[in-house]
Coordinates of C-alpha atoms and ligand atoms in Angstrom, one line a residue:
X1 CA 111.5 117.6 121.0
X2 CA 115.1 116.3 120.4
X3 CA 117.5 115.9 123.4
X4 CA 121.2 116.1 123.8
X5 CA 123.3 114.6 126.4
X6 CA 127.2 114.6 126.3
X7 CA 129.6 113.1 128.9
X8 CA 133.5 113.4 129.4
X9 CA 135.0 111.7 132.6
X10 CA 136.4 108.9 134.3
X11 CA 133.6 106.3 134.0
X12 CA 132.1 104.5 130.9
X13 CA 130.2 107.0 129.2
X14 CA 127.9 104.5 127.6
X15 CA 125.5 103.9 130.3
X16 CA 125.5 107.4 131.5
X17 CA 124.5 108.6 127.9
X18 CA 121.7 106.1 127.9
X19 CA 120.5 107.1 131.3
X20 CA 120.4 110.6 130.0
X21 CA 118.7 109.8 127.0
X22 CA 115.7 108.0 129.1
X23 CA 115.6 111.0 131.1
X24 CA 115.1 112.8 127.8
X25 CA 112.5 110.5 126.6
X26 CA 109.6 112.7 127.8
X27 CA 110.5 115.4 125.3
X28 CA 109.1 113.1 122.5
X29 CA 111.3 111.4 120.2
X30 CA 111.3 108.9 117.3
X31 CA 115.0 107.5 117.1
X32 CA 118.1 107.9 119.3
X33 CA 121.9 107.4 119.1
X34 CA 125.3 107.9 120.7
X35 CA 128.9 108.5 119.4
X36 CA 131.6 107.4 121.7
X37 CA 135.6 107.6 121.1
X38 CA 136.6 104.0 120.4
X39 CA 140.3 102.8 120.0
X40 CA 140.4 103.6 116.4
X41 CA 138.3 106.6 116.1
X42 CA 134.6 107.4 116.7
X43 CA 131.9 104.7 117.2
X44 CA 128.5 105.8 116.3
X45 CA 125.4 103.5 117.1
X46 CA 121.8 104.9 116.1
X47 CA 118.5 103.4 115.5
X48 CA 114.8 104.4 114.9
X49 CA 112.3 103.7 117.5
X50 CA 112.7 103.5 121.4
X51 CA 116.0 103.9 123.5
X52 CA 115.5 100.0 124.2
X53 CA 116.2 99.5 120.5
X54 CA 119.7 101.5 120.8
X55 CA 120.5 99.5 124.0
X56 CA 119.8 96.3 122.3
X57 CA 121.8 97.3 119.3
X58 CA 124.8 98.4 121.6
X59 CA 124.7 95.1 123.5
X60 CA 124.3 92.9 120.6
X61 CA 127.4 94.4 118.7
X62 CA 129.9 93.9 121.5
X63 CA 131.3 95.5 124.4
X64 CA 131.4 99.2 124.0
X65 CA 133.6 101.2 126.7
X66 CA 134.6 104.9 126.3
X67 CA 134.9 107.8 128.8
X68 CA 133.9 110.4 126.3
X69 CA 130.8 110.6 124.1
X70 CA 127.6 112.3 122.9
X71 CA 123.8 111.3 122.6
X72 CA 120.7 112.2 120.9
X73 CA 116.9 111.8 120.8
X74 CA 115.4 112.9 117.6
X75 CA 112.2 114.3 116.8
X76 CA 111.8 114.1 113.0
X77 CA 111.7 117.7 111.1
X78 CA 113.6 117.2 108.2
X79 CA 113.4 113.9 106.7
X80 CA 111.3 110.5 108.1
X81 CA 112.1 108.9 111.4
X82 CA 114.8 106.4 110.3
X83 CA 118.2 105.0 111.4
X84 CA 120.0 107.1 108.8
X85 CA 118.3 110.2 109.7
X86 CA 118.8 110.0 113.4
X87 CA 121.7 111.5 115.4
X88 CA 124.4 111.8 115.6
X89 CA 125.7 112.6 112.1
X90 CA 129.2 112.0 111.4
X91 CA 132.0 112.6 108.9
X92 CA 135.6 111.0 108.8
X93 CA 136.7 113.7 111.2
X94 CA 133.8 114.4 113.5
X95 CA 130.4 113.3 115.1
X96 CA 127.6 115.8 115.9
X97 CA 124.3 116.1 117.5
X98 CA 121.9 118.9 117.1
X99 CA 118.6 120.5 118.5
X100 CA 117.0 123.1 116.2
X101 CA 116.6 123.9 112.6
X102 CA 119.3 125.1 110.3
X103 CA 116.9 127.0 108.0
X104 CA 119.3 127.8 105.2
X105 CA 120.3 124.1 105.0
X106 CA 119.2 123.7 101.4
X107 CA 121.4 126.4 100.2
X108 CA 124.4 125.0 102.3
X109 CA 123.8 121.6 101.1
X110 CA 123.8 122.7 97.5
X111 CA 127.1 124.7 98.1
X112 CA 128.7 121.8 99.5
X113 CA 127.3 119.2 97.0
X114 CA 128.7 121.6 94.3
X115 CA 132.2 121.0 95.9
X116 CA 131.5 117.1 95.7
X117 CA 130.4 116.5 99.2
X118 CA 128.2 113.5 99.3
X119 CA 125.1 113.1 102.0
X120 CA 123.6 110.1 103.5
X121 CA 120.5 111.5 105.1
X122 CA 117.9 114.0 104.3
X123 CA 118.6 115.9 107.5
X124 CA 119.4 119.6 107.8
X125 CA 121.8 118.5 110.8
X126 CA 124.1 116.3 108.5
X127 CA 124.7 119.7 106.6
X128 CA 125.9 121.4 109.6
X129 CA 128.1 118.4 110.2
X130 CA 129.6 118.4 106.8
X131 CA 129.9 122.1 106.8
X132 CA 132.1 122.0 110.1
X133 CA 134.0 119.4 108.6
X134 CA 134.8 121.4 105.5
X135 CA 136.0 124.1 107.8
X136 CA 138.1 121.7 110.0
X137 CA 139.8 120.3 107.1
X138 CA 141.1 123.6 106.2
X139 CA 142.4 124.6 109.6
X140 CA 142.3 121.4 111.7
X141 CA 141.0 123.6 114.9
X142 CA 137.8 122.5 116.0
X143 CA 136.7 125.7 117.7
X144 CA 137.9 127.9 114.7
X145 CA 136.0 125.4 112.4
X146 CA 132.9 125.5 114.3
X147 CA 133.1 129.4 114.5
X148 CA 133.4 129.6 110.7
X149 CA 130.7 127.3 110.1
X150 CA 128.5 129.1 112.7
X151 CA 128.7 132.2 110.6
X152 CA 127.0 130.6 107.5
X153 CA 124.4 128.9 109.8
X154 CA 120.8 130.6 109.8
X155 CA 118.2 129.1 112.3
X156 CA 118.5 127.6 115.7
X157 CA 120.9 125.2 117.2
X158 CA 122.4 123.4 120.1
X159 CA 125.3 121.3 119.0
X160 CA 127.3 118.7 120.7
X161 CA 130.5 117.6 118.5
X162 CA 133.2 115.6 119.1
X163 CA 136.3 115.5 116.9
X164 CA 138.3 112.2 116.2
X165 CA 141.6 114.0 116.7
X166 CA 140.6 115.5 120.1
X167 CA 139.5 112.4 122.2
X168 CA 138.1 113.4 125.6
X169 CA 136.8 116.6 124.6
X170 CA 133.2 117.9 123.6
X171 CA 132.7 121.0 121.8
X172 CA 129.2 122.8 121.9
X173 CA 127.5 126.0 120.5
X174 CA 124.0 127.2 121.1
X175 CA 121.7 129.7 119.6
X176 CA 117.9 129.8 120.3
X177 CA 117.8 126.3 121.6
X178 CA 118.6 125.6 125.2
X179 CA 122.0 124.1 126.2
X180 CA 123.8 123.4 129.5
X181 CA 127.0 122.4 130.9
X182 CA 127.0 120.5 134.1
X183 CA 129.8 119.5 136.5
X184 CA 129.9 116.4 139.0
X185 CA 132.3 114.1 140.6
X186 CA 132.7 111.9 137.6
X187 CA 133.2 114.2 135.2
X188 CA 131.4 117.1 133.0
X189 CA 128.3 117.1 130.9
X190 CA 126.5 118.9 128.2
X191 CA 122.6 118.5 127.9
X192 CA 119.7 120.2 126.4
X193 CA 117.6 119.7 129.6
X194 CA 118.2 119.5 133.3
X195 CA 116.9 115.9 134.0
X196 CA 119.4 114.4 131.7
X197 CA 122.0 115.1 134.3
X198 CA 120.1 115.2 137.7
X199 CA 121.3 111.7 138.5
X200 CA 124.9 112.9 138.7
X201 CA 124.9 116.5 139.4
X202 CA 122.7 119.5 140.0
X203 CA 125.5 122.0 139.1
X204 CA 125.0 123.7 135.8
X205 CA 125.7 126.7 133.7
X206 CA 123.3 127.6 131.2
X207 CA 124.8 128.9 128.0
X208 CA 123.8 132.1 126.4
X209 CA 122.8 132.3 122.7
X210 CA 126.0 132.5 120.6
X211 CA 128.2 131.0 123.2
X212 CA 130.7 128.3 122.2
X213 CA 132.3 125.9 124.7
X214 CA 134.5 123.1 125.2
X215 CA 134.3 120.5 127.9
X216 CA 137.1 117.7 129.0
X217 CA 136.9 115.5 132.0
X218 CA 138.4 118.3 134.3
X219 CA 137.9 121.5 132.5
X220 CA 135.1 123.8 131.2
X221 CA 136.0 126.6 128.8
X222 CA 133.2 129.0 127.7
X223 CA 133.5 131.8 125.0
X224 CA 131.1 134.6 124.5
X225 CA 129.7 135.8 121.3
X226 CA 132.7 137.8 120.5
X227 CA 134.9 134.7 120.9
X228 CA 136.4 136.0 124.4
X229 CA 136.8 133.3 127.0
X230 CA 134.2 134.1 129.6
X231 CA 134.1 132.9 133.3
X232 CA 130.7 131.8 134.3
X233 CA 129.4 130.5 137.7
X234 CA 127.8 127.0 138.3
X235 CA 124.3 127.3 139.9
X236 CA 122.7 124.5 141.8
X237 CA 119.3 123.3 140.7
X238 CA 117.0 122.4 143.6
X239 CA 115.2 119.8 141.6
X240 CA 116.4 116.3 143.0
X241 CA 116.7 113.0 140.9
X242 CA 114.1 111.5 142.7
X243 CA 111.4 114.0 141.6
X244 CA 112.4 113.1 138.1
X245 CA 111.6 109.7 138.5
X246 CA 108.0 107.9 138.7
X247 CA 108.3 106.9 142.6
X248 CA 106.3 103.8 142.4
X249 CA 103.5 105.5 140.2
X250 CA 102.2 103.7 136.9
X251 CA 102.9 107.0 134.9
X252 CA 104.7 110.5 135.5
X253 CA 101.3 112.0 134.6
X254 CA 99.6 110.3 137.7
X255 CA 102.3 111.3 139.9
X256 CA 102.3 114.8 138.6
X257 CA 98.6 115.1 139.4
X258 CA 99.3 113.8 142.8
X259 CA 101.9 116.4 143.5
X260 CA 99.4 119.4 142.8
X261 CA 98.4 120.0 146.3
X262 CA 102.3 120.4 147.2
X263 CA 102.9 122.2 144.1
X264 CA 100.2 124.9 145.0
X265 CA 101.7 125.4 148.4
X266 CA 105.2 125.9 147.0
X267 CA 104.0 128.2 144.5
X268 CA 101.9 130.5 146.8
X269 CA 104.5 130.4 149.7
X270 CA 106.3 133.8 150.2
X271 CA 104.0 135.2 147.6
X272 CA 101.1 136.2 150.1
X273 CA 102.0 138.7 153.0
X274 CA 99.4 139.5 155.4
X275 CA 96.8 138.3 153.1
X276 CA 98.0 140.4 150.1
X277 CA 100.0 139.1 147.3
X278 CA 103.3 140.0 146.9
X279 CA 105.4 139.9 143.8
X280 CA 108.0 142.3 144.8
X281 CA 110.7 139.9 144.9
X282 CA 110.0 139.4 141.2
X283 CA 110.1 143.1 140.6
X284 CA 106.4 143.6 139.9
X285 CA 105.9 147.3 141.4
X286 CA 102.9 149.5 141.8
X287 CA 104.4 152.3 139.4
X288 CA 104.3 149.6 136.4
X289 CA 101.1 148.1 137.1
X290 CA 99.3 151.6 137.6
X291 CA 100.0 152.4 134.0
X292 CA 98.8 149.4 132.5
X293 CA 95.6 149.8 130.3
X294 CA 95.5 146.7 128.5
X295 CA 96.9 143.0 129.0
X296 CA 97.8 140.6 126.3
X297 CA 98.4 136.9 127.7
X298 CA 100.0 134.8 124.9
X299 CA 100.8 131.2 125.1
X300 CA 100.0 127.7 123.5
X301 CA 98.0 124.6 124.4
X302 CA 97.5 124.1 128.0
X303 CA 99.4 127.3 129.2
X304 CA 97.1 129.2 126.9
X305 CA 94.1 127.7 128.7
X306 CA 95.7 128.8 131.9
X307 CA 95.7 132.1 130.2
X308 CA 92.1 132.1 129.6
X309 CA 91.6 131.7 133.4
X310 CA 93.9 134.5 133.9
X311 CA 91.7 136.6 131.7
X312 CA 88.5 135.7 133.9
X313 CA 90.4 136.4 137.0
X314 CA 92.1 139.8 136.1
X315 CA 89.0 141.1 134.4
X316 CA 86.7 140.1 137.1
X317 CA 89.0 141.3 139.8
X318 CA 91.1 144.2 138.2
X319 CA 88.4 145.4 135.7
X320 CA 91.4 145.8 133.0
X321 CA 90.8 144.5 129.7
X322 CA 92.5 141.2 128.6
X323 CA 93.4 139.6 125.4
X324 CA 94.4 135.9 125.3
X325 CA 95.9 134.6 122.2
X326 CA 97.7 131.6 120.7
X327 CA 101.2 132.4 120.3
X328 CA 101.5 131.0 116.9
X329 CA 98.7 133.4 115.6
X330 CA 99.7 136.7 117.8
X331 CA 103.0 137.5 115.9
X332 CA 101.7 136.8 112.3
X333 CA 98.4 139.1 112.6
X334 CA 100.2 142.4 113.1
X335 CA 98.7 142.9 116.6
X336 CA 97.7 146.3 118.0
X337 CA 100.3 146.8 120.9
X338 CA 100.7 150.0 122.7
X339 CA 103.5 150.9 124.9
X340 CA 101.7 151.2 128.2
X341 CA 100.2 147.4 127.6
X342 CA 101.3 144.6 129.6
X343 CA 102.3 141.1 128.0
X344 CA 102.0 138.1 129.9
X345 CA 103.8 134.8 128.4
X346 CA 102.8 131.6 129.9
X347 CA 104.9 128.5 129.5
X348 CA 105.9 125.5 131.5
X349 CA 109.0 124.8 129.6
X350 CA 110.0 128.4 129.0
X351 CA 111.3 127.3 125.7
X352 CA 108.1 127.0 123.5
X353 CA 109.4 128.5 120.0
X354 CA 106.3 130.3 119.3
X355 CA 105.7 131.9 122.8
X356 CA 109.3 133.1 122.6
X357 CA 108.9 134.7 119.3
X358 CA 105.8 136.5 120.7
X359 CA 107.6 137.7 123.6
X360 CA 110.4 139.1 121.5
X361 CA 107.7 141.1 119.2
X362 CA 106.2 142.4 122.4
X363 CA 109.7 143.6 123.6
X364 CA 110.4 145.0 120.3
X365 CA 107.1 147.0 120.7
X366 CA 107.9 148.2 124.1
X367 CA 105.6 146.4 126.4
X368 CA 106.2 145.5 129.6
X369 CA 106.7 141.8 129.8
X370 CA 106.1 139.4 132.4
X371 CA 106.5 135.7 132.2
X372 CA 105.1 132.9 133.9
X373 CA 107.4 129.9 133.7
X374 CA 108.2 126.5 135.3
X375 CA 111.8 126.2 134.2
X376 CA 114.2 128.3 136.0
X377 CA 116.6 130.1 133.5
X378 CA 114.8 129.0 130.5
X379 CA 114.7 131.3 127.3
X380 CA 111.4 132.8 128.1
X381 CA 112.2 133.5 131.8
X382 CA 115.5 135.2 130.8
X383 CA 114.1 137.4 127.9
X384 CA 111.3 138.7 130.0
X385 CA 111.4 142.0 132.0
X386 CA 110.2 140.0 135.1
X387 CA 109.6 136.5 135.6
X388 CA 107.1 134.6 138.2
X389 CA 108.1 130.9 138.7
X390 CA 105.7 128.3 138.9
X391 CA 107.4 126.2 141.5
X392 CA 105.8 122.8 140.2
X393 CA 109.1 120.9 140.1
X394 CA 109.9 119.1 136.8
X395 CA 107.0 117.9 134.8
X396 CA 107.9 115.2 132.8
X397 CA 104.6 113.7 131.2
X398 CA 103.9 115.3 127.9
X399 CA 100.5 116.4 129.3
X400 CA 100.6 119.2 131.4
X401 CA 98.8 118.9 134.6
X402 CA 100.6 120.4 137.8
X403 CA 102.1 123.1 135.8
X404 CA 98.6 124.1 134.5
X405 CA 97.2 124.1 138.2
X406 CA 100.0 126.6 139.4
X407 CA 99.7 128.7 136.4
X408 CA 96.0 129.3 137.2
X409 CA 97.2 129.8 140.8
X410 CA 99.7 132.5 139.8
X411 CA 97.1 134.1 137.4
X412 CA 94.8 134.2 140.6
X413 CA 97.2 135.8 142.5
X414 CA 98.4 138.1 140.1
X415 CA 94.9 139.3 139.2
X416 CA 94.5 140.3 142.9
X417 CA 97.9 142.1 142.9
X418 CA 96.9 144.0 139.8
X419 CA 93.7 144.9 141.3
X420 CA 94.9 145.9 144.7
X421 CA 97.8 148.1 143.0
X422 CA 95.3 149.6 140.7
X423 CA 93.1 150.4 143.7
X424 CA 90.3 148.5 142.0
X425 CA 90.0 146.2 145.3
X426 CA 90.4 147.0 149.0
X427 CA 92.6 145.4 151.4
X428 CA 89.9 143.5 153.0
X429 CA 88.6 142.5 149.6
X430 CA 91.9 141.1 148.6
X431 CA 92.5 139.5 152.0
X432 CA 89.1 137.7 151.6
X433 CA 89.9 136.5 148.3
X434 CA 93.6 135.0 149.1
X435 CA 92.2 133.2 152.2
X436 CA 90.7 130.2 150.4
X437 CA 93.9 130.0 148.4
X438 CA 96.0 129.7 151.6
X439 CA 93.7 127.8 153.8
X440 CA 91.7 125.4 151.5
X441 CA 92.9 124.8 148.1
X442 CA 95.8 122.4 148.6
X443 CA 93.6 120.4 151.0
X444 CA 90.7 120.2 148.9
X445 CA 92.9 119.0 146.0
X446 CA 93.9 116.3 148.0
X447 CA 90.4 115.4 148.9
X448 CA 89.9 115.2 145.0
X449 CA 92.9 113.0 144.5
X450 CA 91.1 110.7 147.1
X451 CA 88.6 109.9 144.7
X452 CA 90.6 108.7 141.8
X453 CA 89.3 105.4 142.0
X454 CA 85.8 106.5 141.6
X455 CA 86.7 108.7 138.4
X456 CA 88.3 105.5 137.1
X457 CA 84.9 103.6 137.5
X458 CA 83.1 106.3 135.5
X459 CA 85.9 106.3 132.8
X460 CA 84.8 102.8 131.8
X461 CA 82.0 104.2 129.8
X462 CA 84.1 106.8 128.0
X463 CA 87.0 104.4 127.4
X464 CA 84.6 103.1 124.7
X465 CA 83.5 106.2 122.8
X466 CA 85.3 107.7 120.1
X467 CA 83.7 111.3 120.5
X468 CA 82.6 113.5 123.2
X469 CA 81.8 117.1 124.2
X470 CA 82.9 119.2 127.1
X471 CA 80.4 122.3 127.8
X472 CA 80.5 124.9 130.4
X473 CA 79.9 128.7 130.6
X474 CA 82.2 131.4 131.8
X475 CA 85.3 130.1 133.8
X476 CA 83.6 126.7 133.4
X477 CA 84.0 127.0 129.5
X478 CA 87.6 127.8 130.0
X479 CA 88.1 124.7 131.9
X480 CA 86.3 122.6 129.4
X481 CA 88.8 123.6 126.8
X482 CA 91.4 122.2 129.1
X483 CA 89.2 119.1 129.7
X484 CA 88.9 118.4 126.2
X485 CA 92.7 118.8 125.2
X486 CA 93.8 116.9 128.0
X487 CA 91.2 113.8 127.0
X488 CA 92.2 113.9 123.2
X489 CA 95.9 114.3 123.8
X490 CA 96.3 111.1 125.7
X491 CA 93.4 109.0 125.1
X492 CA 92.8 109.9 121.2
X493 CA 89.2 110.2 121.9
X494 CA 87.9 113.2 119.8
X495 CA 86.5 115.7 121.8
X496 CA 85.3 119.3 121.4
X497 CA 84.8 122.0 124.0
X498 CA 81.8 124.2 123.6
X499 CA 80.4 127.2 125.5
X500 CA 77.3 125.5 126.9
X501 CA 75.1 128.0 125.4
X502 CA 76.6 128.0 122.1
X503 CA 75.8 124.3 121.1
X504 CA 72.4 125.2 120.1
X505 CA 73.7 127.3 117.2
X506 CA 74.9 124.2 115.1
X507 CA 76.7 121.7 117.0
X508 CA 73.7 120.3 118.9
X509 CA 72.9 118.4 115.6
X510 CA 75.8 116.0 116.4
X511 CA 74.2 114.9 119.8
X512 CA 72.1 111.8 119.3
X513 CA 71.4 108.8 121.5
X514 CA 74.5 108.0 123.4
X515 CA 76.4 110.9 122.7
X516 CA 78.8 111.5 125.8
X517 CA 78.6 115.4 126.8
X518 CA 80.5 116.3 130.0
X519 CA 79.2 119.6 131.4
X520 CA 81.4 121.5 133.9
X521 CA 79.6 123.7 136.6
X522 CA 81.5 125.4 139.5
X523 CA 79.9 128.7 139.1
X524 CA 76.8 128.7 141.0
X525 CA 75.5 132.1 139.2
X526 CA 75.3 130.4 136.0
X527 CA 74.2 127.0 137.0
X528 CA 70.5 127.7 136.0
X529 CA 71.6 128.5 132.4
X530 CA 74.1 125.7 132.3
X531 CA 71.4 123.2 133.6
X532 CA 69.1 124.2 130.6
X533 CA 71.7 123.5 128.3
X534 CA 72.3 120.1 129.9
X535 CA 68.5 119.4 129.5
X536 CA 68.8 120.2 125.9
X537 CA 71.4 117.6 125.3
X538 CA 69.8 115.1 127.5
X539 CA 66.4 115.6 125.6
X540 CA 68.4 114.4 122.5
X541 CA 69.6 111.1 124.2
X542 CA 73.1 112.4 125.5
X543 CA 74.9 110.5 128.2
X544 CA 75.8 113.2 130.5
X545 CA 78.6 113.4 133.0
X546 CA 78.5 116.4 135.4
X547 CA 81.8 117.8 137.0
X548 CA 80.4 120.3 139.6
X549 CA 81.2 121.9 143.0
X550 CA 79.4 120.6 146.0
X551 CA 77.6 123.7 146.3
X552 CA 75.6 123.1 143.3
X553 CA 72.1 121.9 143.8
X554 CA 71.8 119.1 141.0
X555 CA 68.3 118.3 140.3
X556 CA 67.5 114.6 139.9
X557 CA 67.9 112.7 136.7
X558 CA 69.9 115.7 135.2
X559 CA 73.0 113.4 134.4
X560 CA 74.1 110.0 134.4
X561 CA 77.1 110.4 136.3
X562 CA 78.6 112.9 138.6
X563 CA 81.9 114.0 139.8
X564 CA 81.4 116.3 142.5
X565 CA 84.3 118.4 143.8
X566 CA 84.7 120.5 146.8
X567 CA 83.2 124.1 146.5
X568 CA 86.0 127.0 147.4
X569 CA 85.1 130.4 147.0
X570 CA 86.4 132.9 144.6
X571 CA 86.3 130.7 141.5
X572 CA 88.9 128.4 143.1
X573 CA 86.8 125.4 142.9
X574 CA 87.9 125.4 139.3
X575 CA 91.4 123.9 140.4
X576 CA 89.5 121.0 142.1
X577 CA 87.6 120.3 138.8
X578 CA 90.9 120.4 136.8
X579 CA 92.3 117.9 139.0
X580 CA 89.2 115.8 138.6
X581 CA 89.2 116.2 134.6
X582 CA 93.0 115.4 134.7
X583 CA 92.3 112.4 136.4
X584 CA 89.3 111.5 134.2
X585 CA 91.7 111.8 131.0
X586 CA 94.3 109.6 132.8
X587 CA 92.0 106.9 133.6
X588 CA 90.3 106.8 130.1
X589 CA 93.7 106.8 128.6
X590 CA 94.8 103.8 130.5
X591 CA 91.7 101.9 130.0
X592 CA 92.4 102.2 126.4
X593 CA 96.0 101.1 126.7
X594 CA 97.3 104.4 125.4
X595 CA 101.0 105.6 126.1
X596 CA 99.9 108.0 128.5
X597 CA 103.4 109.8 129.2
X598 CA 104.6 109.8 125.5
X599 CA 101.5 110.3 123.4
X600 CA 101.9 109.8 119.6
X601 CA 103.3 112.9 117.6
X602 CA 103.7 115.0 120.7
X603 CA 106.6 116.5 122.4
X604 CA 107.0 117.9 125.7
X605 CA 108.8 121.1 124.7
X606 CA 107.8 122.7 121.3
X607 CA 111.1 124.3 120.3
X608 CA 110.0 124.6 116.4
X609 CA 107.4 127.3 115.1
Ligands
AGP1 C1 100.0 120.2 127.3 O1 99.2 119.2 127.7 C2 100.2 120.3 126.0 N1 101.4 119.1 126.0 C3 100.7 121.4 125.4 O2 99.6 122.1 125.0 C4 101.7 122.4 126.2 O3 101.0 123.2 127.2 C5 102.1 123.7 125.1 O4 102.9 122.9 124.3 C6 102.7 124.7 125.8 O5 104.0 124.4 126.3 P1 104.8 125.3 127.3 O6 103.8 125.5 128.5 O7 105.9 124.7 127.8 O8 104.9 126.6 126.6

């Protein structure tokens, strides 16, 4: 969703802000803008569309040099994407960028209008700008004015603000929307997200909710929720700038799929000791696990699909009942939550508003909360009792790939950990189950990547269709759901995932000559049944693509195309199939000429409910 970057230092801020905005593009946006200090006050340039439009505008309107400024990519919530609705929003005294939503903006707007304030845009953000401005006109003190305004604002915000009378300074505040301060050799930064500053520094301070801060080229002042000055240490981010670039790949998505073998190795490293999962560093103790009677896994989208994989692993290994739920449904249906229950939140970004809200509800009800998160220090990570980091590195493409794979890996390990601690599996059984994860998965994923070209050839047939089905049973049904989401989000082909045995209860009426059906079969114990379901659709003229393990004995003529992946014991072939269907979605979208890394209407981290 929206992105913020701000810089104050001893270099021209304009190219720095633009490069930060490009690094934030992946979050999804429909307009962008910057405000910088000019000789006679603040200069703002903002425009609907791509950041290149903003660059063109800046270039065509003359030379712009300023050592301090703020920038923003907007993903429309209040008011259509347009030049006037894009950020920064400005008054005579200040210019402001905002991530989040001002929930009581309508009331505040009325109040300001009744005092004679005129508005240019339809946004909630302009209300914040004008409210702060009103307070500033009274006290002429930016921090005081900001604090006064914040008392009136309900909702979520990360603000970056510059005041005409305070050149070289950037004022910030955050609540329920991430914001960090970074420090580098050329100056200081604010940003909503790490990739925005990685080109210049890896030293960051993540602000807490209700913090305010002021940065200048050589100082950082942070104030806590009570307004007291607060000293914070900078942390060093291990992500490098290179890892947040395409490194020669056509798209981030493809690069990230190719990073899966390494991401798996990193994620399991140090977490398996003598063949036994070990999450002691994360604080997951036997005492806590022994008490767990029920597990709730809550997440959104792809992360929720990894949660379904987790259900299969946990119920299979640990025999503890698991409910998996979409976060946006969970909190509004008055779920039955008992104190001894465990709550697992899965989230790549760690900032998904629905998942965060569900986590807060679980905490309120006294559940033991564990999050599986990819972004260190993110809100979900910080608000959980324990956090298990997936070590996938930054995921830039909107479509989640490597993060999903390592979420599944963590769920597999966690399931074994719970089973072992709960004495549901012996040491030997657990060791047998971790062995292929340690010795095979990464290598076999590399094998799958090796036939990316073959997958691309199969996609030629798919690229022409507008509808298709994915079917599977058991864990293969969980995979089918993710395969279907992946394909539709980037190729815009309508696809549905069905439990293979369920088609005949209604939906098979849609299968006619040429309908494309992709069947997934990694579980040999279910193959016979899945095979019958494939025959049912084949008999009605379907064009069948089979994704299966190479242990499956596929009868002649059962499918039209086949993508065979290496079999790995313990349900781990699923990871190879996931890699294959991610390539399948990628190549299909590429053949259709889609904007793969930034599909329409989507944002990388969904920070609104
Ligand atoms: C994945 O391809 C999607 N873009 C989306 O479903 C995503 O997984 C979902 O929004 C959850 O995000 P999170 O993992 O950052 O919480």
